[in-house]
Amino acid sequence: MRPSVDQIWTWLDAVPDPEIPAISLVDLGIIRDVGFDGETCVVTVTPTYSGCPATSVINMEIKAALHDHGVERVELKRQLSPPWTTDWISQSGREKLEKYGIAPPQAAGGPEKCPNCASTNLERLSQFGSTPCKAQWRCKDCLEPFDYFKCI
Amino acid sequence: MADALFETLLRLGDNTLILGHRVSEWCGHAPVLEEDIALANTALDLLGQTSLWLEYAGEIEGAGRSADDLAFLRDAWDFHNVLLVELPNGDFGQTVMRQYLFDQFNLMNLRALTGSTDNRIAEIAEKAVKEAAYHVDRSRGTVVGLGDGTAESHERMQAALNILWPYALELFITDDTDADMAKAGVIPDPKTLEADYRATIEATLAEATLTLPDAHFGHRGSGKDGRMHTEHLGHILTQMQWLQRAYPGQAW
């Protein structure tokens, strides 16, 4: 029997991002559509950054997760337009990021507060970080460096 | 038309491929860790853009070549990048200056390409333009910081500009392929981007206390049409393509 589209979304919401396992692929906003073409489940995915090395792992994990739930035929579609934006990160995703120690993206272009001590006395160390989607900041009160999720 | 489109896509993809490879040569060697990470991330974005351009180039060519085939199995004379991106890195200042000169062009070109009559090109540009804007933000800031920095950093940035500026002008040469593609609305006519580019660069240089060299020539566009590259491209390829040449067809 074919699972419902809602069921597929729920399963995908349990697949962690390979580089930031605190949030799911659905939280990240990169799953753009789920549907069926006959018996084939079609999942439309948009890349975060064009060179993000996690993209191929993400595709593999989507297939693996759905196969585990008995969905035999899975087709992945890449969608470039409209391009991914950090506005698509869900509210729960933002909260999970902050709890994990990564300041969520802000339209102002920098973190709102330190994810460790909530201070707003912050400085930027580098516009880039350990993955394409992050930058390095530091709290000038608790002195902890932390990742900031770049706003794009 | 298909030939001109294939050539246009190779120019876009080869510029980002060769510059991405050059920038990646800094990995593990940059003056401070933060810069090392920034350079590696910039290279990664450029390689990501490369894979989108070259994948489409392979489809247009219709000979069954993938982005990887095009990157790793062509020889120097089949590359269509401008000479600017294949020049050696020089010191850190020269690398940053080259990056800024390219980033500013890339941003303006991609903005125009978002309105391309070719949907796939417009989509790729829409994706890449966000990354390019972030790159300009950083390379521009670093040019200003180093240009208007110490006497030593100022001198090195001016020396870098003197070497690189004539090469940057190749980006704005319009040849027959460009003219055909521009007429069809696929790409902007390169020479129409030059005035805006020059004005933007000059504003940055003024802030950086640097001056454009008195160069009345641009290198003649022999990189983009593949007629003649510098001696450096072949050396890049020996490293970049080594694995596929030594072990043909080897996969990850």
CSV table of C-alpha atoms in Angstrom, one decimal, chain A residues 47-51 53 78 80-85 125-129 131-132 150 152, chain B residues 34 37-38 41-42 44-45 48-49 52 55 120 123-124 126-127 130-131 134-135 137-138:
chain,number,residue,atom,x,y,z
A,47,PRO,CA,20.6,22.7,-2.6
A,48,THR,CA,21.7,25.1,0.1
A,49,TYR,CA,25.0,26.2,-1.4
A,50,SER,CA,25.8,25.2,-5.0
A,51,GLY,CA,29.1,23.5,-3.8
A,53,PRO,CA,29.5,18.7,-0.2
A,78,ARG,CA,16.8,18.9,-8.1
A,80,LEU,CA,17.4,25.4,-8.4
A,81,SER,CA,14.7,28.1,-8.7
A,82,PRO,CA,13.6,29.8,-6.5
A,83,PRO,CA,17.0,29.5,-4.8
A,84,TRP,CA,17.1,28.3,-1.2
A,85,THR,CA,17.0,31.0,1.4
A,125,LEU,CA,35.8,36.5,13.6
A,126,SER,CA,35.3,35.4,10.0
A,127,GLN,CA,32.7,35.6,7.3
A,128,PHE,CA,33.1,31.9,6.8
A,129,GLY,CA,33.1,28.9,9.1
A,131,THR,CA,30.6,24.6,6.5
A,132,PRO,CA,29.5,26.8,3.6
A,150,LYS,CA,24.7,32.9,7.5
A,152,ILE,CA,21.1,34.3,2.6
B,34,GLU,CA,40.1,32.3,9.5
B,37,ILE,CA,38.7,28.7,6.0
B,38,ALA,CA,37.3,31.7,4.0
B,41,ASN,CA,34.8,28.1,1.3
B,42,THR,CA,35.1,30.5,-1.6
B,44,LEU,CA,34.0,25.4,-2.8
B,45,ASP,CA,31.3,27.8,-3.9
B,48,GLY,CA,29.7,24.3,-7.0
B,49,GLN,CA,28.9,26.9,-9.6
B,52,LEU,CA,26.1,23.6,-12.6
B,55,GLU,CA,26.7,19.9,-16.4
B,120,ARG,CA,18.4,27.1,-17.1
B,123,GLU,CA,18.1,29.6,-12.7
B,124,ILE,CA,21.8,28.9,-12.2
B,126,GLU,CA,19.8,33.1,-9.5
B,127,LYS,CA,21.4,30.5,-7.3
B,130,LYS,CA,23.7,35.1,-3.7
B,131,GLU,CA,27.1,33.4,-3.2
B,134,TYR,CA,28.8,37.3,-0.2
B,135,HIS,CA,32.2,36.9,-1.9
B,137,ASP,CA,31.5,41.6,0.5
B,138,ARG,CA,34.5,39.8,1.8
